[in-house]
Tab-separated table of C-alpha atoms in Angstrom:
chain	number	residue	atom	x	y	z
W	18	UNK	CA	0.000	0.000	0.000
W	19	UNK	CA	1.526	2.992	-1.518
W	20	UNK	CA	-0.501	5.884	0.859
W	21	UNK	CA	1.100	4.600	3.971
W	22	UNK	CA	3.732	4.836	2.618
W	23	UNK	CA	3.937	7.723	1.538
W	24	UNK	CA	2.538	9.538	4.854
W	25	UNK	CA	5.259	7.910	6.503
W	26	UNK	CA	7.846	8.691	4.642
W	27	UNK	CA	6.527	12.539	4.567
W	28	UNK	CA	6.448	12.641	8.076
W	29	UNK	CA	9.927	11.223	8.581
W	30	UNK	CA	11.327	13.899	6.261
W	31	UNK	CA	8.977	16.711	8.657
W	32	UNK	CA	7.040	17.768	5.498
W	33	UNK	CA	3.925	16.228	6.732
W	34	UNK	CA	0.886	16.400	3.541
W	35	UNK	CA	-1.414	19.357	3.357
W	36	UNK	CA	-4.791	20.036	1.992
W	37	UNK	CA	-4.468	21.250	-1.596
W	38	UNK	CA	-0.971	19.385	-1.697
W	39	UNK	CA	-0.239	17.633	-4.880
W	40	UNK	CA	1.902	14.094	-5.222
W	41	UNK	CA	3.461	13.331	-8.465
W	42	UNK	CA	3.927	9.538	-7.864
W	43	UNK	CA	6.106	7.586	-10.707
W	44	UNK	CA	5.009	4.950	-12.659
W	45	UNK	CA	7.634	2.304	-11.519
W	46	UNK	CA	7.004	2.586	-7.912
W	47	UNK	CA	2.943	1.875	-8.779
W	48	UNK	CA	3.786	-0.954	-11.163
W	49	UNK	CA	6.380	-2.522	-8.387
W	50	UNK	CA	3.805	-2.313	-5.836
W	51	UNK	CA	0.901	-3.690	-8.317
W	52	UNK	CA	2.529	-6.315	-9.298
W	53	UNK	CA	2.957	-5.138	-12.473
W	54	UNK	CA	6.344	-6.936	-13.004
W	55	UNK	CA	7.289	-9.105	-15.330
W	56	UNK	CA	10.157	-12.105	-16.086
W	57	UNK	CA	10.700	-11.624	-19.672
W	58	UNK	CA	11.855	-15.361	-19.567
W	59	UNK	CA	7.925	-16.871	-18.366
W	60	UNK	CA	6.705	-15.043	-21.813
W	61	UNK	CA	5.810	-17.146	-24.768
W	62	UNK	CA	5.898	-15.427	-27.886
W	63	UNK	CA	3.127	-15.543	-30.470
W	64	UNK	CA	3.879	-16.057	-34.088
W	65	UNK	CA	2.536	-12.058	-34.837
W	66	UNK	CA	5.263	-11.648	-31.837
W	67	UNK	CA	8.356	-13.526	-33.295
W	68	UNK	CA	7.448	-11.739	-36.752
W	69	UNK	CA	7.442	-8.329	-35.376
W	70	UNK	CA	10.707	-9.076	-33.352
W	71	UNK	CA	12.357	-10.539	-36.477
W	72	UNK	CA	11.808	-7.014	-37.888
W	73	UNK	CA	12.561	-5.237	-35.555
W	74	UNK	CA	15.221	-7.213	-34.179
W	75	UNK	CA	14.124	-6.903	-30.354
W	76	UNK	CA	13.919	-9.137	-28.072
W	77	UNK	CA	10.822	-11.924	-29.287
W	78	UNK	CA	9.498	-11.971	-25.367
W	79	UNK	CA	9.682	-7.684	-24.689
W	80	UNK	CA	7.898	-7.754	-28.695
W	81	UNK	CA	5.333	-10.026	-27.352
W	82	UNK	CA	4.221	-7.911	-24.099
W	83	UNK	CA	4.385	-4.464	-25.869
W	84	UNK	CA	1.486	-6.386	-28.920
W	85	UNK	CA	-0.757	-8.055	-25.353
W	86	UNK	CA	-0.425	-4.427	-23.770
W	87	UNK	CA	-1.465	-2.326	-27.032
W	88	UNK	CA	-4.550	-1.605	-29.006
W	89	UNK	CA	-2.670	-1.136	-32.336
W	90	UNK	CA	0.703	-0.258	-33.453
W	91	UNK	CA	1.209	3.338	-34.163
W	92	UNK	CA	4.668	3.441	-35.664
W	93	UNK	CA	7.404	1.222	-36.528
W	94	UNK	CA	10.800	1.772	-37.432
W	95	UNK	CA	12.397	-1.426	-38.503
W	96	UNK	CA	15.980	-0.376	-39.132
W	97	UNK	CA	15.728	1.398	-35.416
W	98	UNK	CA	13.923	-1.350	-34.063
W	99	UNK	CA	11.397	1.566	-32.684
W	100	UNK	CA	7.615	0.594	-32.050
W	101	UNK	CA	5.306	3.682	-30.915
W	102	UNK	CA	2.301	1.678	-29.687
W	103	UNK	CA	-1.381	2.746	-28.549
W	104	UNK	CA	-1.882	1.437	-24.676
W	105	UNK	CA	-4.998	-0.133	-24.273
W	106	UNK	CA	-5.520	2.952	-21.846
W	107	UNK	CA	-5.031	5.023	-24.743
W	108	UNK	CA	-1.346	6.070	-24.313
W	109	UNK	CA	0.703	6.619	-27.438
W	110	UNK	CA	4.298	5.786	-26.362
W	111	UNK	CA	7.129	3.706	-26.997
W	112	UNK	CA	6.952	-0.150	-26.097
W	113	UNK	CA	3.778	0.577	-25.065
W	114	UNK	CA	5.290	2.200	-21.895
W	115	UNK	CA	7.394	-1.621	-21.042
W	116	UNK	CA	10.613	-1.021	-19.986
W	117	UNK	CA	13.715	-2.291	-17.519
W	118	UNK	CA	15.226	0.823	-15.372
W	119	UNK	CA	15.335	0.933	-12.060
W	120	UNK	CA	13.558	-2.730	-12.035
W	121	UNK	CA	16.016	-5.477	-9.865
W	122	UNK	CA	17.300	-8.399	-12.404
W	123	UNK	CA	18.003	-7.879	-16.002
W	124	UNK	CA	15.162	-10.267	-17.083
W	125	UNK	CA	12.686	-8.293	-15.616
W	126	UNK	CA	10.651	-5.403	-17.058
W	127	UNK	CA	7.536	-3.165	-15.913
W	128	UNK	CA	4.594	-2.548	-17.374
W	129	UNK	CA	2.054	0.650	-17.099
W	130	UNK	CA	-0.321	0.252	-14.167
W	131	UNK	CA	-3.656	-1.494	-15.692
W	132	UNK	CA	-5.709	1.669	-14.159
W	133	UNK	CA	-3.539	4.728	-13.427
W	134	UNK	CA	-7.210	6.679	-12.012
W	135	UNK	CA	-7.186	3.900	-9.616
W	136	UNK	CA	-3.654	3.770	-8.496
W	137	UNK	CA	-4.064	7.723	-7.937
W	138	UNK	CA	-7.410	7.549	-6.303
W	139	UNK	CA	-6.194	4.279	-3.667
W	140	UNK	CA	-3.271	6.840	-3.140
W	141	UNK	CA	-5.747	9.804	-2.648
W	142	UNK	CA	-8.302	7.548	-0.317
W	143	UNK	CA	-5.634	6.292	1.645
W	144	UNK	CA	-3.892	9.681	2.706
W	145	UNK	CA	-7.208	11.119	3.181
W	146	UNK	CA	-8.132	7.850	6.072
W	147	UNK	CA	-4.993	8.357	7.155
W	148	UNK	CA	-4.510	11.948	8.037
W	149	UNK	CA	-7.290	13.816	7.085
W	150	UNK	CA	-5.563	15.684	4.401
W	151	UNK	CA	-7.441	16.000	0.827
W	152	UNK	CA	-4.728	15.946	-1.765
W	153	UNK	CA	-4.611	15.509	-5.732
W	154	UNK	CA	-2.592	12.613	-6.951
W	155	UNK	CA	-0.927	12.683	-10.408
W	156	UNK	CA	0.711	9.288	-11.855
W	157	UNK	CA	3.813	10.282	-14.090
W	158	UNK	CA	5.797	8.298	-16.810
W	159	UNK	CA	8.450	9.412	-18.828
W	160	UNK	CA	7.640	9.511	-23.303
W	161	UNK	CA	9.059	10.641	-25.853
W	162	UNK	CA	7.328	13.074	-27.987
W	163	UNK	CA	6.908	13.916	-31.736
W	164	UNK	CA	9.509	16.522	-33.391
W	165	UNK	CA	11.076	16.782	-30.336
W	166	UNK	CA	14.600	15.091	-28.727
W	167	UNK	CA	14.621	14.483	-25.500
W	168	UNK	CA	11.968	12.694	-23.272
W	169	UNK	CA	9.106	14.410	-20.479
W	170	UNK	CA	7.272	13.464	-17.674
W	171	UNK	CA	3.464	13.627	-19.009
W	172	UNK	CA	0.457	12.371	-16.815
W	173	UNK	CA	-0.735	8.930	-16.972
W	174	UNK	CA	-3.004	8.895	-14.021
W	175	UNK	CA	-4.779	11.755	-12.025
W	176	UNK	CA	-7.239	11.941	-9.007
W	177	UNK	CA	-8.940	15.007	-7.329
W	178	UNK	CA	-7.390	17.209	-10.112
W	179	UNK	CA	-8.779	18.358	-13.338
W	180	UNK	CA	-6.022	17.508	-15.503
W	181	UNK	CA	-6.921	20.381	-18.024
W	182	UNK	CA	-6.889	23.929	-17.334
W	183	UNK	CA	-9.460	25.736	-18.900
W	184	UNK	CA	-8.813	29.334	-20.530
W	185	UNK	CA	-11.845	29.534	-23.208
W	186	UNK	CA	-13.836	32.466	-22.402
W	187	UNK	CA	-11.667	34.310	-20.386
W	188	UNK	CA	-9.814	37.350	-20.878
W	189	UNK	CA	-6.666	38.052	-21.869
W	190	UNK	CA	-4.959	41.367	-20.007
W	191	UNK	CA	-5.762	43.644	-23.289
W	192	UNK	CA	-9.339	42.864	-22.558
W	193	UNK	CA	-9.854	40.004	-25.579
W	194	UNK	CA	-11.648	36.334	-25.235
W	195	UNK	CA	-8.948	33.862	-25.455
W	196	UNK	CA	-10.502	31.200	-27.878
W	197	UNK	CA	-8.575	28.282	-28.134
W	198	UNK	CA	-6.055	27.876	-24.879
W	199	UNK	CA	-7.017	25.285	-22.700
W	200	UNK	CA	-3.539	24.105	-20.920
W	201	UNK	CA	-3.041	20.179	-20.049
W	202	UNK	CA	-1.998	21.115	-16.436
W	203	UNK	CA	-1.656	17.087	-15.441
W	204	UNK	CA	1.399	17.167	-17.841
W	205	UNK	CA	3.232	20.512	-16.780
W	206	UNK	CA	2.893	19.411	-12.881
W	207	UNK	CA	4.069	15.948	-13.540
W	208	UNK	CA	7.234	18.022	-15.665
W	209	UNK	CA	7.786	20.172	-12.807
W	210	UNK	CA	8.036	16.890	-10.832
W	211	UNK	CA	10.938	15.952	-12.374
W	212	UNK	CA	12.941	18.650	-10.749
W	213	UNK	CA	12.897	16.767	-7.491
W	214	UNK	CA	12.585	13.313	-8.831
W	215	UNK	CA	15.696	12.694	-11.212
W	216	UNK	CA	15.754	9.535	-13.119
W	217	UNK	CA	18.682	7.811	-11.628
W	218	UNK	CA	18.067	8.831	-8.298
W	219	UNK	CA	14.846	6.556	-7.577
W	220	UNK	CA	12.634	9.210	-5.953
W	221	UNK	CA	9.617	8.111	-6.609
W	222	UNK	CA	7.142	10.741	-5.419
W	223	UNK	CA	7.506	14.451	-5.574
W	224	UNK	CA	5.143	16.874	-3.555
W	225	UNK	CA	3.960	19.903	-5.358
W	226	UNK	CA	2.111	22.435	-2.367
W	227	UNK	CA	0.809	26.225	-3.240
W	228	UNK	CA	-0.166	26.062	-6.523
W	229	UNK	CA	-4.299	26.561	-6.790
W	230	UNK	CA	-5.805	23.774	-8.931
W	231	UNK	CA	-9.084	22.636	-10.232
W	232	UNK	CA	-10.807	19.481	-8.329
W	233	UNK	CA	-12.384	17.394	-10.608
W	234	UNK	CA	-13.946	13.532	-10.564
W	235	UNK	CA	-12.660	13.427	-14.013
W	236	UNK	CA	-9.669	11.333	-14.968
W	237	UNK	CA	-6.421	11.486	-17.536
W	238	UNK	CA	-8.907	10.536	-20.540
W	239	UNK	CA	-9.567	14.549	-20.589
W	240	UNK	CA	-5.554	14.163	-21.685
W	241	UNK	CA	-6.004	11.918	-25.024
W	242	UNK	CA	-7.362	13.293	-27.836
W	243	UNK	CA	-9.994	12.120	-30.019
W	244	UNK	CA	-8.758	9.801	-32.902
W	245	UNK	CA	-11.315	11.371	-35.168
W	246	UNK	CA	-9.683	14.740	-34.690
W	247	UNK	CA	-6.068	13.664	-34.115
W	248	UNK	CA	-3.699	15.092	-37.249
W	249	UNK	CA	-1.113	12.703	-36.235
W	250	UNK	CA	-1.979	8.617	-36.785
G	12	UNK	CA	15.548	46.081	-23.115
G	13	UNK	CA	14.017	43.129	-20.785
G	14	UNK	CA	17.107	42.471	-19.125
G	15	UNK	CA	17.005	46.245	-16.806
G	16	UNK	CA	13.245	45.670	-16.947
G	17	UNK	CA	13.179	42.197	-15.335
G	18	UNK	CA	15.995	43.381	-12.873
G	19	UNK	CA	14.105	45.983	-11.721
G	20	UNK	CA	11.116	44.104	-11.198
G	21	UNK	CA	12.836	41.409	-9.596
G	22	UNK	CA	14.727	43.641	-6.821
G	23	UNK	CA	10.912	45.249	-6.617
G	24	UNK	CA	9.358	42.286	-4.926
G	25	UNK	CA	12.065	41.879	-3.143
G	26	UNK	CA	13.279	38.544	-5.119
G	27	UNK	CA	16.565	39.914	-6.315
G	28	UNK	CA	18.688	37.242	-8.979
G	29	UNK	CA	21.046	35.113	-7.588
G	30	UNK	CA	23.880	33.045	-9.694
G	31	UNK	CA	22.867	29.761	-10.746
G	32	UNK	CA	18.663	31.039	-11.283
G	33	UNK	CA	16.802	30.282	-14.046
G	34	UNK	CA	14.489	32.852	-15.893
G	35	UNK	CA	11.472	31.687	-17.817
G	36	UNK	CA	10.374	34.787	-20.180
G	37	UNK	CA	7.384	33.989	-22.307
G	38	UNK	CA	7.637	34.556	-26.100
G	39	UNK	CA	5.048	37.465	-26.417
G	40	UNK	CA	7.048	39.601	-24.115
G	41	UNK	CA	9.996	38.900	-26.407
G	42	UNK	CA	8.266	39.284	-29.686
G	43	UNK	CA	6.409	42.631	-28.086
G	44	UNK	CA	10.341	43.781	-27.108
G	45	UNK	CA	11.774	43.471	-30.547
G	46	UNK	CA	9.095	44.672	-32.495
G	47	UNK	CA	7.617	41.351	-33.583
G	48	UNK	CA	4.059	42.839	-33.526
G	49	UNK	CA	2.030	42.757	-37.065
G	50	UNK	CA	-0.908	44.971	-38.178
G	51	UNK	CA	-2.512	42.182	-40.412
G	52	UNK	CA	-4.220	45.575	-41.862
G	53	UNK	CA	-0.834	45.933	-43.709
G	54	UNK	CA	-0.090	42.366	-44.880
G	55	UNK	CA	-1.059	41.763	-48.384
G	56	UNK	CA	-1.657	38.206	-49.382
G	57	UNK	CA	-0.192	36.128	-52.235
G	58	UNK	CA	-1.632	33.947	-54.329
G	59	UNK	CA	-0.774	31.131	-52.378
G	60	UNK	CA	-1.762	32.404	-49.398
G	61	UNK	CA	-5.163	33.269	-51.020
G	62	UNK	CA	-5.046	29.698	-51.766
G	63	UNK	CA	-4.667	28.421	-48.520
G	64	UNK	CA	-6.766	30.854	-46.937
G	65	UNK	CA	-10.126	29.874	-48.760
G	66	UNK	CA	-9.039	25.943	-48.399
G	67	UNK	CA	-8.905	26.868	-44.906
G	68	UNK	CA	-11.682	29.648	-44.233
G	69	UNK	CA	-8.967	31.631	-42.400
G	70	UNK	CA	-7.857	35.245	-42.289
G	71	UNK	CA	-5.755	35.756	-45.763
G	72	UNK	CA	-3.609	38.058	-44.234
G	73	UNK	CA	-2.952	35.521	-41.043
G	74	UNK	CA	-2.342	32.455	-43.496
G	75	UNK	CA	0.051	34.846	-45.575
G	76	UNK	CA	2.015	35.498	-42.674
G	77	UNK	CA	2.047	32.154	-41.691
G	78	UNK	CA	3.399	31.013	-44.825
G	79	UNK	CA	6.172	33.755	-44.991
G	80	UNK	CA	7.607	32.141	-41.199
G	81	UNK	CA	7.238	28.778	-42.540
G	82	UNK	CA	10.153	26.552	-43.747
G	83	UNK	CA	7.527	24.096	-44.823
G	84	UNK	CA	4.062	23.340	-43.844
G	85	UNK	CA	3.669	19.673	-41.823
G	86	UNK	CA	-0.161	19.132	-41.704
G	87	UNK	CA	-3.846	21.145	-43.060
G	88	UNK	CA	-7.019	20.655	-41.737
G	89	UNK	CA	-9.186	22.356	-44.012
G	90	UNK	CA	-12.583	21.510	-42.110
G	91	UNK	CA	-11.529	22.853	-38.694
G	92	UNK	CA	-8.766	25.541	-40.382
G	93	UNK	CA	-5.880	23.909	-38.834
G	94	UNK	CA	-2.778	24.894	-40.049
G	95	UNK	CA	0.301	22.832	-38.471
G	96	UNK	CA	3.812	24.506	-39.842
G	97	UNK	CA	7.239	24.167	-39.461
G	98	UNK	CA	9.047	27.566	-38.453
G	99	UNK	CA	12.213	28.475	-39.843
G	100	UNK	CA	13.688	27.796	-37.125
G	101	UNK	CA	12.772	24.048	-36.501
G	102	UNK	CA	9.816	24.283	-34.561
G	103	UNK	CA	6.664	21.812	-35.411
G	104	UNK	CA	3.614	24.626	-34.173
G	105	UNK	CA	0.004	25.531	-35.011
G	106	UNK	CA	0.426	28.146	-37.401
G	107	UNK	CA	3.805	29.182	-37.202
G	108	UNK	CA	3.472	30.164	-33.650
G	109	UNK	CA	2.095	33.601	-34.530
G	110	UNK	CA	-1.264	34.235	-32.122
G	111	UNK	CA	-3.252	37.179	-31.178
G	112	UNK	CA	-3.564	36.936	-27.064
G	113	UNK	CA	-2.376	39.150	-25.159
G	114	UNK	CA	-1.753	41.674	-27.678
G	115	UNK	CA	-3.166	44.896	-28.055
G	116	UNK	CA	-5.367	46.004	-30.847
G	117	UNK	CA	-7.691	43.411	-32.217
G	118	UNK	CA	-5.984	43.230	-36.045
G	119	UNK	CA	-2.313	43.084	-34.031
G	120	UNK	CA	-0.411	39.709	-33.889
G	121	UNK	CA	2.552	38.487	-32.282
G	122	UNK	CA	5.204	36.640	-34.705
G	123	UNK	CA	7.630	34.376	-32.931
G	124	UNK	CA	11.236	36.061	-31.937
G	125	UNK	CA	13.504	35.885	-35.290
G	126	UNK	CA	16.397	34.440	-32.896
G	127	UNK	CA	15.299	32.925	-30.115
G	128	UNK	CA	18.427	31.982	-28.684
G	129	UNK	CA	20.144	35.144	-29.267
G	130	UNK	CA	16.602	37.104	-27.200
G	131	UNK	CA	17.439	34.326	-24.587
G	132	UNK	CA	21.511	35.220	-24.205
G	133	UNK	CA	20.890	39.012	-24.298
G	134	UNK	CA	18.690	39.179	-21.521
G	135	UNK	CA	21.558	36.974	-19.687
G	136	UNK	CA	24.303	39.290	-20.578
G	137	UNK	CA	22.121	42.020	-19.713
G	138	UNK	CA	21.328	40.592	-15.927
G	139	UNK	CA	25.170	39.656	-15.921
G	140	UNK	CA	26.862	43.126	-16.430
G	141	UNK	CA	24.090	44.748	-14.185
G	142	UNK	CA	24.166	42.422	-11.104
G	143	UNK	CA	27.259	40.452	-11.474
G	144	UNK	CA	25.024	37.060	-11.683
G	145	UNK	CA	25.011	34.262	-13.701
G	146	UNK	CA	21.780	32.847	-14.416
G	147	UNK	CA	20.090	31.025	-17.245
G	148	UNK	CA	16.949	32.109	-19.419
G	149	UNK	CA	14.454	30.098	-21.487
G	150	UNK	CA	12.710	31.253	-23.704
G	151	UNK	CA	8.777	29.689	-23.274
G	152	UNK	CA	6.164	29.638	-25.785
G	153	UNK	CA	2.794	27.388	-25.320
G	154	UNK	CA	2.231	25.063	-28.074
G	155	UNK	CA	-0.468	21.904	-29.044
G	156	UNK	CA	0.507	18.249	-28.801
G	157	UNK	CA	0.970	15.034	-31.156
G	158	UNK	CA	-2.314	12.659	-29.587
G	159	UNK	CA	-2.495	14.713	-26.129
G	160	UNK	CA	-5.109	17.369	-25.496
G	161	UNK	CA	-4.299	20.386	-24.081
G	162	UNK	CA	-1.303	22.580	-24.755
G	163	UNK	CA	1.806	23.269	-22.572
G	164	UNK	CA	4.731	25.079	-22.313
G	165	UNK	CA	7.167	24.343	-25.334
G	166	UNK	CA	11.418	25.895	-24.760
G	167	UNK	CA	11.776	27.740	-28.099
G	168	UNK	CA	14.941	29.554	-27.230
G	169	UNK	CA	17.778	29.087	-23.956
G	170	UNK	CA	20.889	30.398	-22.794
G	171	UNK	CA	23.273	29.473	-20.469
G	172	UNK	CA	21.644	26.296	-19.939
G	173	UNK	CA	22.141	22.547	-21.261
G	174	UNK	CA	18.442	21.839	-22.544
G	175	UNK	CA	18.657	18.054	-22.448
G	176	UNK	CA	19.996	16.375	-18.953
G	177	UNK	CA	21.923	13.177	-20.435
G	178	UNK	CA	21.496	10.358	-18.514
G	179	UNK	CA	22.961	7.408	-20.895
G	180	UNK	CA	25.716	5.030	-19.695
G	181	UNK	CA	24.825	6.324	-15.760
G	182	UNK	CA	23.236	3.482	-13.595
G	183	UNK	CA	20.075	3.197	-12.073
G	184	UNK	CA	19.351	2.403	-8.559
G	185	UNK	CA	19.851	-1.329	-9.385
G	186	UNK	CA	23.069	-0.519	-11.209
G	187	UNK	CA	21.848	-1.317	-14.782
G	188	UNK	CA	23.004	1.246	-17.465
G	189	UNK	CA	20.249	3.958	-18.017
G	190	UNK	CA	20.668	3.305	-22.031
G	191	UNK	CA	18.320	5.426	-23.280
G	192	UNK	CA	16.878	8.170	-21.139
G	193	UNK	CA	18.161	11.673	-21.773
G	194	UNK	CA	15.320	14.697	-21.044
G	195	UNK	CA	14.162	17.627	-22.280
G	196	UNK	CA	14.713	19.798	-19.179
G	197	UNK	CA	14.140	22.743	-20.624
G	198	UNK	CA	11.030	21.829	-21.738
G	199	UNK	CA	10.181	20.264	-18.452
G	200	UNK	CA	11.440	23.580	-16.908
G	201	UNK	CA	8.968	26.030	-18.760
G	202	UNK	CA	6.618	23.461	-17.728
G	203	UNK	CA	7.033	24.587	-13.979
G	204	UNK	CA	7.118	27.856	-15.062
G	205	UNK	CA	3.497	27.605	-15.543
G	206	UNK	CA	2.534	27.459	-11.674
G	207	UNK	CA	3.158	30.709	-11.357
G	208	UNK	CA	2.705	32.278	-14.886
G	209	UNK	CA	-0.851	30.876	-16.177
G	210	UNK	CA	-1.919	32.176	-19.341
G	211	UNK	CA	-4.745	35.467	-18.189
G	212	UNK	CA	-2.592	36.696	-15.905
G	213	UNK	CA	-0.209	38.260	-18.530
G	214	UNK	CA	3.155	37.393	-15.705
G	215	UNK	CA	5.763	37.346	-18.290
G	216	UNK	CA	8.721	36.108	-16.183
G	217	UNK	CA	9.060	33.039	-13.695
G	218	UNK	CA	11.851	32.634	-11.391
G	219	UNK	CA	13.109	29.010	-10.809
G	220	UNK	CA	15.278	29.177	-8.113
G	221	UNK	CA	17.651	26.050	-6.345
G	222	UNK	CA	17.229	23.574	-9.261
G	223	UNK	CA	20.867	22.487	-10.692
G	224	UNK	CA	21.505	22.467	-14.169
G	225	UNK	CA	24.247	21.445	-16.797
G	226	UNK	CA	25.683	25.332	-18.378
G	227	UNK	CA	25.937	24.985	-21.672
G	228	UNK	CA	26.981	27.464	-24.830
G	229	UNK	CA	24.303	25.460	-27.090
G	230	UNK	CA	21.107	26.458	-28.210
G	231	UNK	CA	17.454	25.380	-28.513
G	232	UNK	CA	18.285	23.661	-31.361
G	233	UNK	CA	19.352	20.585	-29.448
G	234	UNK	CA	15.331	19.939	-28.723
G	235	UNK	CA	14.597	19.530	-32.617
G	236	UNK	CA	14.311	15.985	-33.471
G	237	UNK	CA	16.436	15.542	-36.947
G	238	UNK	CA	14.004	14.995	-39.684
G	239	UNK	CA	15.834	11.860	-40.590
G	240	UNK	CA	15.106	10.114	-37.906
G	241	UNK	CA	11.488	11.676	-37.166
G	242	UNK	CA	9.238	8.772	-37.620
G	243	UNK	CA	6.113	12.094	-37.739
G	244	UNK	CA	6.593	13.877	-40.812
């Protein structure tokens, strides 16, 4: 159980959780304690598996578990043995967000939580029973992104946060309506997380407090656009 | 000049600059600086921006300035007027980054900064020969997303500042080789600066303060994915 956890380990570094406070918890550390592990050597790969490995020349067993964790296959570069996969959850990334850092054993990899929301909202519920405290919970993983080098933290799973920022109808400071900026807040928190967290270090959760955000029931689907409008697959 | 301007606001609130800070200036303040303001009243279209505009139902005059800061032109939606460009300098934007909040004058626009980079290091020289202190500056500018709602902050132009934090061949917490990871911290940086700058508010400068970076002489152009080996255009 990740809130106790967490509560402790606030506590024992005297910065115990506040209302409004906002964790930025990582991926690996939800996967580890979900169970979401896996020994590449107990995988059996399918025939669509050992084809797709052949081409890309990856390893058959890591090729099998990125095809059982995606909905389709966005991108693949053969000669870079690159695969940009859809998540079942939705999440275009690479491997289908499977991969071996900071996981003990070189057979083993981790896969994406199967419900981020829930991982953030057990995370929520539990700090809340614990100390009283109502805080927003934002699960983090670290893509890659079009056109751009380099790799960000974006949002994979959020609780008790709306996870886009809404500027339509407002006014800009000359007076006009902004029309079309609505900000994906989720992902600039979870990047501002990564100014604590590192990647080598193995800090898995980062606490954001004073900045003003938007409760919301809603979760990180607000985050993923629409196929039917989406310019890019 | 921003540089005396940001100094003076900075010793205002009593938040004077310190060596090793990072400044996040947003692009409009930049583009209103050097004169990157356009009355579309005097932009005359061409023929292919004629073109473009009926294909498009947009503005002539907007779509003929887009085309003039466009090295080439990456996707068109011509039933929601969606113009995706590539800037001469490298950046993958809606078009051509050129927008109209936030500036004054309902036929004014705001065309990116012609050097990024170069608005970036001034500002730093500026802040060095007035206070003595080293700091770094990004430039920030708030751009869509490949497959993700929302927008975020987007580094279009740094100084002083290494904008991707290298992490291959060091070892993770288990002591495997990290063999792929290297971010886009100054993406992730601008990011942050978000908390504190939102989009209404018209706060042109963020502080970052106690975070420690790689200096570097390089540029922004160290974030643009090589066409080559872009697998999304």
């Amino acid at each position: 159980e990740l809130g106790p956890m967490i509560v402790t380990a606030a506590i024992g570094q005297d910065t115990s959780l506040e209302d409004g406070d906002i964790l930025v918890v990582t991926q690996k550390v939800i996967s580890k304690a979900e169970g979401r592990i896996v020994d590449l050597r107990t995988v059996t790969p399918s025939e669509r598996g050992l084809k797709l490995s052949i081409e890309t020349e990856r390893d058959p067993r890591l090729v099998e578990l990125i095809l059982r964790e995606s909905k389709s296959l966005i991108k693949i570069d053969s000669e870079r043995g690159i695969i940009i996969a859809e998540t079942h959850h939705g999440f275009i990334c690479a491997n289908a967000g499977i991969d071996q850092s900071n996981v003990a054993g070189e057979h083993m990899v981790s896969l994406l939580p199967e419900d981020p929301d829930g991982s953030a909202r057990r995370i929520r519920e539990e700090v809340a029973q614990i100390l009283g405290v109502r805080v927003a919970v934002i699960i983090s993983d670290t893509f890659g992104r079009a056109w751009r080098e380099g790799q960000v933290n974006f949002a994979i799973g959020v609780s008790g946060i709306d996870p886009i920022l809404d500027y339509r109808g407002s006014l800009d400071k000359q007076g006009s309506v902004l029309k079309t900026t609505s900000i994906a807040i989720a992902d600039e928190l979870v990047a501002a997380g990564e100014m604590v967290m590192g990647k080598a270090e193995g800090i898995p959760v980062a606490l954001i407090r004073g900045y003003r955000y938007q409760p919301s029931a809603g979760g990180v689907a607000y985050l993923l656009r629409d196929p039917a409008s989406d310019l890019f697959r």
